[in-house]
């Protein structure tokens, strides 16, 4: 029985380390990579555990550009979220944004981050809940009309 020919990765022979590296770099440029190639904060990782928090410590340049040109209430892709956040006044939007962008804050703490009264947090929460309820009622009515 004859031994099998060399294993190939793309056009690289497996025993040739330089060719394998070149093939891996080409795959990485094309978006094809290995799980072991991923890095988080400069450390190689294989698979990320579910529920791991990988938030950036600071906003990226695209976040700064978007926030400078687009009001926060208009920055959402979901039309229902845009509708609910547009119903808030500017001070209320500041509280809602502080709560939304800081997962460890509750509604009582979010107003303090933006130098507002503590009661503002519960007021904003109630207002968003009312807007959400209105959205649900409208959607249900629309579904009933279509059927």
mmCIF file with all atom_site columns, C-alpha atoms in Angstrom, residues 68 83 114 122 138 142:
data_model
loop_
_atom_site.group_PDB
_atom_site.id
_atom_site.type_symbol
_atom_site.label_atom_id
_atom_site.label_alt_id
_atom_site.label_comp_id
_atom_site.label_asym_id
_atom_site.label_entity_id
_atom_site.label_seq_id
_atom_site.pdbx_PDB_ins_code
_atom_site.Cartn_x
_atom_site.Cartn_y
_atom_site.Cartn_z
_atom_site.occupancy
_atom_site.B_iso_or_equiv
_atom_site.pdbx_formal_charge
_atom_site.auth_seq_id
_atom_site.auth_comp_id
_atom_site.auth_asym_id
_atom_site.auth_atom_id
_atom_site.pdbx_PDB_model_num
ATOM 1 C CA . UNK A 1 68  ? -21.859 63.844 16.624 1.00 0.00 ? 68  UNK A CA 1
ATOM 2 C CA . UNK A 1 83  ? -40.448 55.846 18.387 1.00 0.00 ? 83  UNK A CA 1
ATOM 3 C CA . UNK A 1 114 ? -26.091 62.667 34.329 1.00 0.00 ? 114 UNK A CA 1
ATOM 4 C CA . UNK A 1 122 ? -38.482 56.041 37.553 1.00 0.00 ? 122 UNK A CA 1
ATOM 5 C CA . UNK A 1 138 ? -50.775 48.982 17.804 1.00 0.00 ? 138 UNK A CA 1
ATOM 6 C CA . UNK A 1 142 ? -52.482 45.688 12.960 1.00 0.00 ? 142 UNK A CA 1
#
